[in-house]
mmCIF file of C-alpha atoms in Angstrom:
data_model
loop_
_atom_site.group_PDB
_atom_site.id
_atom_site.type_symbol
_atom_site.label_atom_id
_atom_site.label_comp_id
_atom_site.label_asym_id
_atom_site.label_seq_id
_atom_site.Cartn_x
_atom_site.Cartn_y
_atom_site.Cartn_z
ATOM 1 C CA UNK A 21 230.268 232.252 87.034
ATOM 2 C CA UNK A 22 231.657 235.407 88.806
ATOM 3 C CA UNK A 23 234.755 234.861 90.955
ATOM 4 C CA UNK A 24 233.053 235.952 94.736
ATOM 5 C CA UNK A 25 235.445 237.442 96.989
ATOM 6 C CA UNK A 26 235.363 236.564 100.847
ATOM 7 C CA UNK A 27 238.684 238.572 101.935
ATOM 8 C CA UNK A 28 239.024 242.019 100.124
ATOM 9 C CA UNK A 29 242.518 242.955 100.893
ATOM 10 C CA UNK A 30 246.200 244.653 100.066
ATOM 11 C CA UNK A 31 250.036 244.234 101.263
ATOM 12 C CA UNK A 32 251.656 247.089 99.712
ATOM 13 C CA UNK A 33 255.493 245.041 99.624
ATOM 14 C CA UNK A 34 257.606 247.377 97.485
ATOM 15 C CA UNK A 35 255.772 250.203 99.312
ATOM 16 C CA UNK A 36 255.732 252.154 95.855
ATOM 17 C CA UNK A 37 252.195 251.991 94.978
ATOM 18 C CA UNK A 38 250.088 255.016 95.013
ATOM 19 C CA UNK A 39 246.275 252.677 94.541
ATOM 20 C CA UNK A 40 245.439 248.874 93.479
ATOM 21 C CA UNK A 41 242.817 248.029 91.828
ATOM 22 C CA UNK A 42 240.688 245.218 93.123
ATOM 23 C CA UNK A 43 240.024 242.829 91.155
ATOM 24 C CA UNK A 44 242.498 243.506 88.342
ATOM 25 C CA UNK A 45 240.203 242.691 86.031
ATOM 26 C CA UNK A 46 236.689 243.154 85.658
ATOM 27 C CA UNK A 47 234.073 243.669 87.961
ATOM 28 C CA UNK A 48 234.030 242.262 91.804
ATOM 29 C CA UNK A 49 231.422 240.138 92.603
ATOM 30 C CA UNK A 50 231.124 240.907 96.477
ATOM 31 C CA UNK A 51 228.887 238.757 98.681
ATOM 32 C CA UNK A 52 227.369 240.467 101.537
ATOM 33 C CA UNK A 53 229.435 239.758 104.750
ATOM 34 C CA UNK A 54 232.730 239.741 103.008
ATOM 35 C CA UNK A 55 235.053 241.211 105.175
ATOM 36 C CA UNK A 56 237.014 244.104 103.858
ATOM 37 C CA UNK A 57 240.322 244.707 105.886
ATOM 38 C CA UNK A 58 242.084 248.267 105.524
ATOM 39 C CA UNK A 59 245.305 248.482 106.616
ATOM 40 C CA UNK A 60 247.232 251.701 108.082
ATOM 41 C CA UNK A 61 247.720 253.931 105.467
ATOM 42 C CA UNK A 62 245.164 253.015 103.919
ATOM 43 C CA UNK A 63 241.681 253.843 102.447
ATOM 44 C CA UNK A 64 239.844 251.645 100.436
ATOM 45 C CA UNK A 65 237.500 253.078 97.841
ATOM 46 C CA UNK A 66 233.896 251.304 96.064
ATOM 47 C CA UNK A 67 234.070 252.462 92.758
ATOM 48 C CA UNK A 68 231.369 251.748 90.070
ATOM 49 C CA UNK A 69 229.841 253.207 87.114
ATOM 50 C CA UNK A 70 232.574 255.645 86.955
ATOM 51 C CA UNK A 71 231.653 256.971 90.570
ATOM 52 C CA UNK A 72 233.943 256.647 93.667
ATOM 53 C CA UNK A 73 231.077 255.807 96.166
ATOM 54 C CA UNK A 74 231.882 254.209 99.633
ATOM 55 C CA UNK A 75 235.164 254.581 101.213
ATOM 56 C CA UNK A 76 236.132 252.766 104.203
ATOM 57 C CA UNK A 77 239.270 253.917 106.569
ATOM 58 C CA UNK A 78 241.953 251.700 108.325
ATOM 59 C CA UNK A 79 240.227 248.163 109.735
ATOM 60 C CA UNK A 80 238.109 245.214 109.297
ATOM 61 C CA UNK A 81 234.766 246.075 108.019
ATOM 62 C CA UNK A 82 232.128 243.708 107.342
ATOM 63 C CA UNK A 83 230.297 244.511 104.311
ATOM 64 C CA UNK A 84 226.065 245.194 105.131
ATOM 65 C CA UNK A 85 223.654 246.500 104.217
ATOM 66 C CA UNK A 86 224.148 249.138 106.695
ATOM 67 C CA UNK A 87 227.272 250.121 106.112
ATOM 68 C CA UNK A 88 227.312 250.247 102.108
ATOM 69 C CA UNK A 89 224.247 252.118 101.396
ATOM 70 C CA UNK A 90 224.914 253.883 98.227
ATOM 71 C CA UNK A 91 226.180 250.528 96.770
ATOM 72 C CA UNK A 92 223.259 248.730 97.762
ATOM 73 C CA UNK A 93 221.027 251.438 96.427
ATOM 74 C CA UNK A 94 222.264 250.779 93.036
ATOM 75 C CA UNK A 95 220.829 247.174 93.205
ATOM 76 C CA UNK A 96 217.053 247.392 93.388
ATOM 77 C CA UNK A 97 215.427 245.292 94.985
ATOM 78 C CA UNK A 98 217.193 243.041 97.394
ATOM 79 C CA UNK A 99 216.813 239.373 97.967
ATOM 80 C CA UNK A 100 217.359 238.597 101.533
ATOM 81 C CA UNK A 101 221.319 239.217 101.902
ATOM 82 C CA UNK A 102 222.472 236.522 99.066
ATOM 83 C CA UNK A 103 222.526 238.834 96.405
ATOM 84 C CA UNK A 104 226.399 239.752 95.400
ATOM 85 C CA UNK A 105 226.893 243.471 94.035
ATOM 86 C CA UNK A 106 229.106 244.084 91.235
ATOM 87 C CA UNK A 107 232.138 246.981 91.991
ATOM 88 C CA UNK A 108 235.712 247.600 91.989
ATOM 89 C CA UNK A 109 237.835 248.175 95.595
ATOM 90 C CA UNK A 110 240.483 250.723 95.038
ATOM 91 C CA UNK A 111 243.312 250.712 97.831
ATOM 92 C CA UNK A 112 244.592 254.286 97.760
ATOM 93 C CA UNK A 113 247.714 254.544 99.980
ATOM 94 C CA UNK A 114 247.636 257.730 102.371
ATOM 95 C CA UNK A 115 251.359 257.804 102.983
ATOM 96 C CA UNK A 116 253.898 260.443 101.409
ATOM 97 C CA UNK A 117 255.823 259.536 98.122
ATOM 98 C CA UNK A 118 258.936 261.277 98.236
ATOM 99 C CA UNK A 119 261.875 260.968 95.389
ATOM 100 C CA UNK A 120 259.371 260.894 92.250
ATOM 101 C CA UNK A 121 261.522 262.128 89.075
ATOM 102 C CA UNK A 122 260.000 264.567 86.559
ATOM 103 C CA UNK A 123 262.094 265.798 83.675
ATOM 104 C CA UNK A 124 261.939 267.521 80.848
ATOM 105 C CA UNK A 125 261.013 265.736 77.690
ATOM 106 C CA UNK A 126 261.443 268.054 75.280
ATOM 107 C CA UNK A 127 263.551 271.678 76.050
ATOM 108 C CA UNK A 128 261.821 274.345 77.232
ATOM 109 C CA UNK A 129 262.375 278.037 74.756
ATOM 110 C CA UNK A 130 263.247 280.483 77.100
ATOM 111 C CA UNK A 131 263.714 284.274 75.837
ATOM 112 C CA UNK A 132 267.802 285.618 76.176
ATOM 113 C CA UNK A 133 267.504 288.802 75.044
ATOM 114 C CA UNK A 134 270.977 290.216 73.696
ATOM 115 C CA UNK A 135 272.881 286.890 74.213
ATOM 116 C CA UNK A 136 273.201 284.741 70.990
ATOM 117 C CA UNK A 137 270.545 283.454 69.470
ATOM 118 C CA UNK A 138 268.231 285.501 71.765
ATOM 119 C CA UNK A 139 266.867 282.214 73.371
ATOM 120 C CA UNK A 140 267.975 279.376 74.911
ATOM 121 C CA UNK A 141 266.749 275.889 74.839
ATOM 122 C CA UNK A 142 266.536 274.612 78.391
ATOM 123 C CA UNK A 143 266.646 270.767 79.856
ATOM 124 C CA UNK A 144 266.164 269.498 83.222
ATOM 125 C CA UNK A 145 265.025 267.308 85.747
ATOM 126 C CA UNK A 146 264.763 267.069 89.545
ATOM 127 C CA UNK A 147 262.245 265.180 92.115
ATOM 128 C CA UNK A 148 259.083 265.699 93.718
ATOM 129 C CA UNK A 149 256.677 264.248 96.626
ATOM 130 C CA UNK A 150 253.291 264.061 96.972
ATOM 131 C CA UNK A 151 250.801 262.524 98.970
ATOM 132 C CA UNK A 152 246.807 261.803 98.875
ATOM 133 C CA UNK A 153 244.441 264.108 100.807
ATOM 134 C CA UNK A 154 240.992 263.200 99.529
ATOM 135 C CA UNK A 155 240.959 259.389 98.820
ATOM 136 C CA UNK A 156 237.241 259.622 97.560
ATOM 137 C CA UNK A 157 238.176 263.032 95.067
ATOM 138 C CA UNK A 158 241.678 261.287 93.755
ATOM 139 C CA UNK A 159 239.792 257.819 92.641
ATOM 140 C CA UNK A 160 236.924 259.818 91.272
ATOM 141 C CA UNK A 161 239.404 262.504 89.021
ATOM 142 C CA UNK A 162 242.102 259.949 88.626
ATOM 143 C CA UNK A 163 240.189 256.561 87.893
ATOM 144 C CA UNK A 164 236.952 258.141 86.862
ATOM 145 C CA UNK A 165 237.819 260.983 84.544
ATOM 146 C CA UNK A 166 241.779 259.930 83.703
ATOM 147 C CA UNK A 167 240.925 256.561 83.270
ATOM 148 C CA UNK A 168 244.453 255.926 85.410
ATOM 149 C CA UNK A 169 245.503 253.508 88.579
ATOM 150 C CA UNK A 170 248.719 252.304 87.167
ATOM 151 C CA UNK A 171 251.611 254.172 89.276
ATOM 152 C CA UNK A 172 253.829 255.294 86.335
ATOM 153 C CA UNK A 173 251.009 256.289 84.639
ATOM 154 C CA UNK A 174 249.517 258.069 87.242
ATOM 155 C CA UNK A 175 253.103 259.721 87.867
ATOM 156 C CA UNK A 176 253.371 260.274 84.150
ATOM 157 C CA UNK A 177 250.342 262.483 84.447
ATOM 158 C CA UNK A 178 251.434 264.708 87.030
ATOM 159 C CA UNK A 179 254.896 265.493 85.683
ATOM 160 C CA UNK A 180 253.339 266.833 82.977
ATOM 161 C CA UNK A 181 251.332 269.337 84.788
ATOM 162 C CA UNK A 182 254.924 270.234 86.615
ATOM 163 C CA UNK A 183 256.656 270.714 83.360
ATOM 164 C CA UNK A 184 253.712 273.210 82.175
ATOM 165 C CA UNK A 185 254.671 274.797 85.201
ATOM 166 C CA UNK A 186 258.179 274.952 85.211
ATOM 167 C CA UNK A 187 258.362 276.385 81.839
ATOM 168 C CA UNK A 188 255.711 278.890 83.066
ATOM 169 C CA UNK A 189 258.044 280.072 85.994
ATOM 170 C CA UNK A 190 261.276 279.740 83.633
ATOM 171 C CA UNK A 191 259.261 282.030 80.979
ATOM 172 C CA UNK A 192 258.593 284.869 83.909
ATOM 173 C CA UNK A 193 262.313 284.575 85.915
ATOM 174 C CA UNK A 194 263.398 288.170 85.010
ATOM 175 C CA UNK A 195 266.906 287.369 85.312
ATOM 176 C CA UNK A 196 269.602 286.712 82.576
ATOM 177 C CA UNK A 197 269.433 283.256 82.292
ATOM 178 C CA UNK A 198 272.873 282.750 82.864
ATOM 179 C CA UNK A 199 271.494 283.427 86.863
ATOM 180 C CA UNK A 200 269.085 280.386 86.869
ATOM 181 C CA UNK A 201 271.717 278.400 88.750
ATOM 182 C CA UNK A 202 271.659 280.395 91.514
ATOM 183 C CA UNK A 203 267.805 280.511 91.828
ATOM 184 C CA UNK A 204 266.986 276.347 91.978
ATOM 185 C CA UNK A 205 265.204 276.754 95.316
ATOM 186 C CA UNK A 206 262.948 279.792 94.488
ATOM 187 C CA UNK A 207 262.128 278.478 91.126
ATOM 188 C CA UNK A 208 260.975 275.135 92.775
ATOM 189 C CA UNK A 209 258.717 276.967 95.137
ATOM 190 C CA UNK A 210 257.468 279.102 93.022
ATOM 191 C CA UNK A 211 256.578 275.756 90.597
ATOM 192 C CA UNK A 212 255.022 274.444 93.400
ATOM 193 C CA UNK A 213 253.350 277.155 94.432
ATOM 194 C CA UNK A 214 251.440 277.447 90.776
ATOM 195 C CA UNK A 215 250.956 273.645 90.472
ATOM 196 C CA UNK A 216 249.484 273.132 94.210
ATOM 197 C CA UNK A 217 245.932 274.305 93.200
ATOM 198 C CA UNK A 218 246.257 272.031 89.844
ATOM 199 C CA UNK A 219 246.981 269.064 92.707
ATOM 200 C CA UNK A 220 244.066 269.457 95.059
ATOM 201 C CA UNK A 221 241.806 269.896 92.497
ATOM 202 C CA UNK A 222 243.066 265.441 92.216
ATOM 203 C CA UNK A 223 242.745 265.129 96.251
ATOM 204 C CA UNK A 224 246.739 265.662 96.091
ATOM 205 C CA UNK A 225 248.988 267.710 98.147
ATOM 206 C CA UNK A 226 252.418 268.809 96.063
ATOM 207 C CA UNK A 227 254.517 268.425 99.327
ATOM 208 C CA UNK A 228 257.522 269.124 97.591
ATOM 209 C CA UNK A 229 259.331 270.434 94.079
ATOM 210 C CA UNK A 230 263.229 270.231 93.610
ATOM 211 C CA UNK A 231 265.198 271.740 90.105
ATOM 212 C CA UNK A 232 268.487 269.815 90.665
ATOM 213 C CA UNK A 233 269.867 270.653 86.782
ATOM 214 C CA UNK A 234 268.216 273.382 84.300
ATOM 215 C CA UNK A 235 271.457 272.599 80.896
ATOM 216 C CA UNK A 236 270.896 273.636 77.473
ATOM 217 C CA UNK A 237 269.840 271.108 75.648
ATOM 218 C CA UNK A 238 271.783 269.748 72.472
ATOM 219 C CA UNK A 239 269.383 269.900 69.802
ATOM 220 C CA UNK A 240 270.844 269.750 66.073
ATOM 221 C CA UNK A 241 270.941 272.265 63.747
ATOM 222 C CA UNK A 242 268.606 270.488 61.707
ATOM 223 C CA UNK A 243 266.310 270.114 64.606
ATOM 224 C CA UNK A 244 266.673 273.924 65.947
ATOM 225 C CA UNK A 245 265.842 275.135 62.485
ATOM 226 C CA UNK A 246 262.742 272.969 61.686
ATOM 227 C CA UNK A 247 261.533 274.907 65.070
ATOM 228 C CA UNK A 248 262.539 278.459 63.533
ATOM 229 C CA UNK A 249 264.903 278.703 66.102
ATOM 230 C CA UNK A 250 267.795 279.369 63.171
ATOM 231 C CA UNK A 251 267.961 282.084 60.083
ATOM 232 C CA UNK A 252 269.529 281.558 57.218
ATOM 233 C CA UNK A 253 272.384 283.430 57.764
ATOM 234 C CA UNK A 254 272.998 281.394 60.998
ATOM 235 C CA UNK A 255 272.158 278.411 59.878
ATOM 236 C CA UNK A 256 274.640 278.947 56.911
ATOM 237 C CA UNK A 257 277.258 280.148 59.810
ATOM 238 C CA UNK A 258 276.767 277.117 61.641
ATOM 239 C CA UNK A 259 276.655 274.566 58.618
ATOM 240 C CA UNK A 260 279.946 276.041 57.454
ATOM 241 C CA UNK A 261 281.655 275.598 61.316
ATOM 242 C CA UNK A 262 280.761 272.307 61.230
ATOM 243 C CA UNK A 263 282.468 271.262 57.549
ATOM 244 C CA UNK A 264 285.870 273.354 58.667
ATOM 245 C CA UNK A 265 285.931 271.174 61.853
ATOM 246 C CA UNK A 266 284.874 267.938 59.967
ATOM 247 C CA UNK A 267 287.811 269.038 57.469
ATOM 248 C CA UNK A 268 290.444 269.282 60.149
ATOM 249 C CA UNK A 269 289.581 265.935 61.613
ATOM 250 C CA UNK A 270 290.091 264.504 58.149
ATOM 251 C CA UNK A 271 293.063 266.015 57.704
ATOM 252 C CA UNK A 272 294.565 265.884 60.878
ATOM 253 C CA UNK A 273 293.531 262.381 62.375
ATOM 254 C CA UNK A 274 293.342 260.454 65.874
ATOM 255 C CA UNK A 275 295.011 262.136 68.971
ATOM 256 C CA UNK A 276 295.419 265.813 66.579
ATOM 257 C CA UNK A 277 291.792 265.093 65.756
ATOM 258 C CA UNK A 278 290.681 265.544 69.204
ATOM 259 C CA UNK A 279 292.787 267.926 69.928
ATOM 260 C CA UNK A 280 290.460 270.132 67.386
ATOM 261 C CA UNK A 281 288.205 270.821 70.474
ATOM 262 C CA UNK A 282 285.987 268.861 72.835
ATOM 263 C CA UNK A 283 282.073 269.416 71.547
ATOM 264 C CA UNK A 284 283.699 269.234 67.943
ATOM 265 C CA UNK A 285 281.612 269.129 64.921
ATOM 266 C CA UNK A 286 279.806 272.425 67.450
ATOM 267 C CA UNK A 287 277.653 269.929 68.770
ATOM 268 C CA UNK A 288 275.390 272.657 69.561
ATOM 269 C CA UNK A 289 275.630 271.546 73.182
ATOM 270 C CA UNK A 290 278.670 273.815 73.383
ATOM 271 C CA UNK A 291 276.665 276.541 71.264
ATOM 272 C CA UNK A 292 274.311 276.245 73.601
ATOM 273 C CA UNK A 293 276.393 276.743 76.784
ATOM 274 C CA UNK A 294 277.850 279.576 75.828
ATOM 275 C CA UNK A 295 274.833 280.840 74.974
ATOM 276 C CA UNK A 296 273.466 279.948 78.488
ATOM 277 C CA UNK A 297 276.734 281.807 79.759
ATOM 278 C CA UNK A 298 276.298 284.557 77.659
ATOM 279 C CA UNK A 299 279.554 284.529 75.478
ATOM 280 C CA UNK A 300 278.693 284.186 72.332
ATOM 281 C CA UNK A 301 277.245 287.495 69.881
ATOM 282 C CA UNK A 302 275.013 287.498 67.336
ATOM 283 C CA UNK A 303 277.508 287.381 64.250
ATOM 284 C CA UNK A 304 278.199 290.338 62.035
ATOM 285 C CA UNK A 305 275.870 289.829 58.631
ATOM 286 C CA UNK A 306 278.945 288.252 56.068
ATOM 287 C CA UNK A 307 278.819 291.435 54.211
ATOM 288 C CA UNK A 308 280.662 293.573 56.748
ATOM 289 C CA UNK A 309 283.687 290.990 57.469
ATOM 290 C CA UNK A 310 286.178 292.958 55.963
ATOM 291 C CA UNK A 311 288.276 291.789 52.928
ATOM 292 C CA UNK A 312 291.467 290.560 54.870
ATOM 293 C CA UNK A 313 291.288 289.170 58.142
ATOM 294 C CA UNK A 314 293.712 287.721 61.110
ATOM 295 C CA UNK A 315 293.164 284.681 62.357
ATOM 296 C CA UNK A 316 291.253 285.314 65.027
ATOM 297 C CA UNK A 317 288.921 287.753 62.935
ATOM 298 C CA UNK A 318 288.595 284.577 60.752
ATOM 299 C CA UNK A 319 287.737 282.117 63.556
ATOM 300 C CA UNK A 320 284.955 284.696 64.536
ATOM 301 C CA UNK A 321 283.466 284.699 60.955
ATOM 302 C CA UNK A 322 283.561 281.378 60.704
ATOM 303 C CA UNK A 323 282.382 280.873 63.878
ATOM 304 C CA UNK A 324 285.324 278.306 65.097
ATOM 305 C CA UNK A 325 288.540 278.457 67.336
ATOM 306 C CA UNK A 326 291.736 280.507 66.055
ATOM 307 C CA UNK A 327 293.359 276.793 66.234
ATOM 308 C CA UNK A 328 291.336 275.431 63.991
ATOM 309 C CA UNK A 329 292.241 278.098 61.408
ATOM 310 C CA UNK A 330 295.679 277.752 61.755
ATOM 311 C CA UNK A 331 295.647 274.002 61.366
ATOM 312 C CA UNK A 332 293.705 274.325 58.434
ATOM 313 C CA UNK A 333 296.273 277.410 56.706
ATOM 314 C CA UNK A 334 299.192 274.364 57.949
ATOM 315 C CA UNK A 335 297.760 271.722 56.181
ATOM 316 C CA UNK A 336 297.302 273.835 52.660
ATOM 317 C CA UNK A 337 293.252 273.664 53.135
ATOM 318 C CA UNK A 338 292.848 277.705 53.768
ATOM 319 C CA UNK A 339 294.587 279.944 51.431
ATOM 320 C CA UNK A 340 297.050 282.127 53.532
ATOM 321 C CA UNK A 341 299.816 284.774 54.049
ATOM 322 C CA UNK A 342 302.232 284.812 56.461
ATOM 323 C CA UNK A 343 303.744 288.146 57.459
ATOM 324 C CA UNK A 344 306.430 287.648 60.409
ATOM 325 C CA UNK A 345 304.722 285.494 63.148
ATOM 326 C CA UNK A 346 301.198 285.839 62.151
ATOM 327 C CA UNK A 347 298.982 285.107 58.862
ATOM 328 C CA UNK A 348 296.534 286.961 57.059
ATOM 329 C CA UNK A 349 293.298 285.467 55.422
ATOM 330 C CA UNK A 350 291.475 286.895 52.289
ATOM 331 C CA UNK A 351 287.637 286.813 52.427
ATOM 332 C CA UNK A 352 287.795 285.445 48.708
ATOM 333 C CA UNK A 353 290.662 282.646 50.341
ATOM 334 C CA UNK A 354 287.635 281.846 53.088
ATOM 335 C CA UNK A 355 284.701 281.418 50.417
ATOM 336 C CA UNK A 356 286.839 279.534 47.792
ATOM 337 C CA UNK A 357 287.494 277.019 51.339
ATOM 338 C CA UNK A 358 284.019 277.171 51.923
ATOM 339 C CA UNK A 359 283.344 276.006 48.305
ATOM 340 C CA UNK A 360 285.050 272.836 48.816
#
């Protein structure tokens, strides 16, 4: 037998809850002169057969026959006021949500032309608020359509319409990217400017969009390859990097070790931000390096820091000569290293 509900109501106690679904489960069985209390910021919402039908504002509302006439016209015939009719209540809370987190889950590619790679791989995350305008339109696209009521899930939903934004409004900044910083506030505005109409088409109003961090992200090598991020020659460039730091670790050991460099093994986090700065260059092809180098024309081939080199000519790893107070490095010495 059909649980019947006399007293259709909803305490919102964490105050977090953008609709409840009521019942949970299943279908309400609702007996004519149930009374239906709304509280402030409130609307509650009949919902059935995938339509949002009634909806009833802040109150206590006595359910009839004259005030729930598309419900009742679902029914047929009715039998003198006994008769229960089968729906779901949706509470929608009318209040702003403020302090909702989007982020980004994976980076966002964003063109660098003439710094490094020529791209950068962008994370971030920041907050947003939003609250209901059209109770009736947000149950019908939300619950009827997205087949959502579940906060997080709901929330889920609309971050990633924001992200599809934000990488839209990243894509067209016509900046170096190394300016982003300074443009958080216009680049929220203008994300919330693009997402708005996405948002009202829901019954939603984007009140609000805040970038607090855009970083590059710290994707491997592997990882920025398999997205053709990498060619070979950098790839090969940044595999090597990582074996002569791995090497001097070895060699050296604990507090020399970390000395190496913070970000060592490259990390590609610290790639990265120096690509987001704009201080690293495309490397010369191999070809051009010329056949003996100084240290420092070493580190760049290599792509590592003149202190690595030297630690590894110091501990007899790299082949060098010393002439007065500085060393020079044959290309052959580098590629016999690089051989293992």
């Amino acid at each position: 037998m059909p649980r019947i509900f006399d007293v259709i109501e909803w305490a919102d106690d964490t105050g977090r809850e953008i609709v409840k679904r009521f019942p949970e489960e299943g279908a309400g069985d609702f007996r004519l002169g149930s009374q239906l209390i709304v509280r402030e910021s409130q609307v509650a919402v009949f919902f059935r057969d995938g339509k949002a039908l009634d909806v009833f504002g802040p109150g206590r509302h006595t359910l009839t026959t004259a005030n729930i006439p598309l419900l009742i016209n679902l029914l047929g015939p009715f039998f003198g006021g006994r008769s229960p009719f089968t729906a779901e209540v949706y509470f929608v809370s009318t209040r702003e949500f403020v302090d909702l987190k989007w982020g980004t889950p994976e980076p966002i590619v964003v063109r660098n032309p003439g710094m490094g790679l020529g791209v950068v791989l962008l994370q971030g995350h920041g907050t947003f608020a939003i609250q209901v305008r059209d109770p009736q339109l947000f149950v019908n696209k939300i619950v009827g359509i997205q087949h959502l009521y579940e906060t997080e899930r709901i929330v889920d939903y609309l971050r990633s319409i924001l992200v599809s934004k934000l990488a839209d409004g990243v894509g067209n900044f016509n900046r170096p990217v190394v300016d982003l910083a300074g443009f958080f506030e216009e680049l929220g505005a203008a994300v919330r400017a693009k997402a708005q109409e996405d948002f009202q088409a829901l019954g939603l109003d984007l009140k609000a969009f805040y970038v607090q961090s855009l970083r590059p992200s710290s994707k491997t090598i592997e990882e920025l390859r398999a997205m053709g991020l990498l060619d070979v020659q950098t790839y090969a460039q940044l595999q090597a990097a990582d074996a002569l730091r791995e090497a001097a670790q070895q060699e050296l050991g604990g507090l020399a070790a970390a000395g190496v460099g913070a970000g060592a093994g490259f990390g590609l986090a610290q790639f990265f931000t120096q690509l987001f700065q704009g201080m690293t260059a495309r490397p010369a092809a191999p070809a051009a390096a010329p056949e003996v180098m100084t240290v420092e024309e070493a580190a760049a081939y290599l792509k590592v820091s003149p202190d690595d080199v030297v630690r590894l000519i110091e501990s007899g790893q790299l082949k060098a000569r010393k002439i007065g107070a500085t060393y020079r490095i044959s290309r052959s010495a580098i590629e016999e290293f690089l051989k293992g």
